[in-house]
Amino acid sequence: MSDTAVKITTRPNGPFRVEGPITLINVDGQEIDLTGKPAVSLCRCGASVNKPFCDGTHSKIGFQAAEAAVAAEQK
Ligand code: FES
């Protein structure tokens, strides 16, 4: 992986951890200031009150990511 590549890691039943030189644009087309943040965690459950960032609410609501839910149903 090069130094300029973006790395996205899926956290189990949690956010996407995004590392690398990223630009994050909100729905209004404005850039979100990520100064001093070499990595961010983006909410995947939809319940964060600090969207688009994860605030840990996923663990309080028992969020299960799709792949985990599918695996559980196959058992
Ligand atoms: S993934 Fe963490 S609050 Fe949504």
mmCIF file of C-alpha atoms and ligand atoms in Angstrom:
data_model
loop_
_atom_site.group_PDB
_atom_site.id
_atom_site.type_symbol
_atom_site.label_atom_id
_atom_site.label_comp_id
_atom_site.label_asym_id
_atom_site.label_seq_id
_atom_site.Cartn_x
_atom_site.Cartn_y
_atom_site.Cartn_z
ATOM 1 C CA MET A 1 0.000 0.000 0.000
ATOM 2 C CA SER A 2 1.404 3.394 -0.896
ATOM 3 C CA ASP A 3 1.655 6.278 1.558
ATOM 4 C CA THR A 4 -1.161 8.060 -0.273
ATOM 5 C CA ALA A 5 -3.589 5.163 -0.354
ATOM 6 C CA VAL A 6 -6.777 5.288 1.652
ATOM 7 C CA LYS A 7 -7.389 2.349 3.938
ATOM 8 C CA ILE A 8 -10.936 1.500 4.999
ATOM 9 C CA THR A 9 -11.401 -1.076 7.709
ATOM 10 C CA THR A 10 -14.787 -2.462 8.647
ATOM 11 C CA ARG A 11 -15.162 -2.759 12.399
ATOM 12 C CA PRO A 12 -17.258 -5.713 13.541
ATOM 13 C CA ASN A 13 -20.793 -4.383 14.127
ATOM 14 C CA GLY A 14 -19.348 -0.899 14.151
ATOM 15 C CA PRO A 15 -18.078 1.908 11.975
ATOM 16 C CA PHE A 16 -15.864 2.119 8.946
ATOM 17 C CA ARG A 17 -12.405 3.231 10.033
ATOM 18 C CA VAL A 18 -10.943 5.397 7.271
ATOM 19 C CA GLU A 19 -7.234 6.166 7.267
ATOM 20 C CA GLY A 20 -5.213 8.144 4.805
ATOM 21 C CA PRO A 21 -5.384 11.423 2.987
ATOM 22 C CA ILE A 22 -9.151 11.846 2.757
ATOM 23 C CA THR A 23 -11.498 14.679 1.910
ATOM 24 C CA LEU A 24 -14.940 14.413 3.461
ATOM 25 C CA ILE A 25 -17.772 16.412 1.911
ATOM 26 C CA ASN A 26 -21.151 16.896 3.621
ATOM 27 C CA VAL A 27 -24.543 16.866 1.887
ATOM 28 C CA ASP A 28 -24.305 20.614 1.292
ATOM 29 C CA GLY A 29 -21.087 20.147 -0.651
ATOM 30 C CA GLN A 30 -18.959 21.670 2.074
ATOM 31 C CA GLU A 31 -15.752 20.078 3.174
ATOM 32 C CA ILE A 32 -15.660 18.851 6.759
ATOM 33 C CA ASP A 33 -12.505 20.038 8.485
ATOM 34 C CA LEU A 34 -10.384 17.025 9.347
ATOM 35 C CA THR A 35 -7.323 18.995 10.362
ATOM 36 C CA GLY A 36 -5.216 16.938 12.738
ATOM 37 C CA LYS A 37 -7.234 13.775 12.106
ATOM 38 C CA PRO A 38 -5.209 11.191 10.213
ATOM 39 C CA ALA A 39 -8.119 8.761 10.554
ATOM 40 C CA VAL A 40 -11.850 8.939 11.174
ATOM 41 C CA SER A 41 -14.584 6.443 12.026
ATOM 42 C CA LEU A 42 -17.703 6.811 9.912
ATOM 43 C CA CYS A 43 -21.033 5.680 11.324
ATOM 44 C CA ARG A 44 -22.441 2.594 9.683
ATOM 45 C CA CYS A 45 -25.423 2.015 11.970
ATOM 46 C CA GLY A 46 -27.214 5.308 11.317
ATOM 47 C CA ALA A 47 -27.736 6.086 15.008
ATOM 48 C CA SER A 48 -24.832 8.434 15.736
ATOM 49 C CA VAL A 49 -25.797 11.922 16.850
ATOM 50 C CA ASN A 50 -22.499 13.137 15.434
ATOM 51 C CA LYS A 51 -22.926 11.932 11.837
ATOM 52 C CA PRO A 52 -21.104 11.190 9.715
ATOM 53 C CA PHE A 53 -18.810 10.178 12.555
ATOM 54 C CA CYS A 54 -19.295 7.251 14.865
ATOM 55 C CA ASP A 55 -19.993 8.253 18.462
ATOM 56 C CA GLY A 56 -20.203 4.754 19.923
ATOM 57 C CA THR A 57 -23.994 4.533 19.842
ATOM 58 C CA HIS A 58 -23.783 1.371 17.722
ATOM 59 C CA SER A 59 -22.806 -0.650 20.773
ATOM 60 C CA LYS A 60 -25.638 0.815 22.881
ATOM 61 C CA ILE A 61 -28.300 -0.105 20.322
ATOM 62 C CA GLY A 62 -26.906 -3.562 19.590
ATOM 63 C CA PHE A 63 -26.171 -2.794 15.958
ATOM 64 C CA GLN A 64 -25.436 -5.872 13.894
ATOM 65 C CA ALA A 65 -23.839 -5.352 10.529
ATOM 66 C CA ALA A 66 -25.457 -7.074 7.564
ATOM 67 C CA GLU A 67 -22.752 -9.682 7.186
ATOM 68 C CA ALA A 68 -23.037 -10.622 10.866
ATOM 69 C CA ALA A 69 -26.828 -10.852 10.655
ATOM 70 C CA VAL A 70 -26.647 -13.088 7.576
ATOM 71 C CA ALA A 71 -24.095 -15.349 9.217
ATOM 72 C CA ALA A 72 -26.259 -15.679 12.327
ATOM 73 C CA GLU A 73 -29.349 -16.664 10.300
ATOM 74 C CA GLN A 74 -27.420 -19.364 8.460
ATOM 75 C CA LYS A 75 -26.591 -21.187 11.686
HETATM 76 S S1 FES B 1 -21.361 2.926 13.751
HETATM 77 FE FE1 FES B 1 -20.877 3.797 15.626
HETATM 78 S S2 FES B 1 -22.519 5.088 16.097
HETATM 79 FE FE2 FES B 1 -23.026 4.235 14.182
#
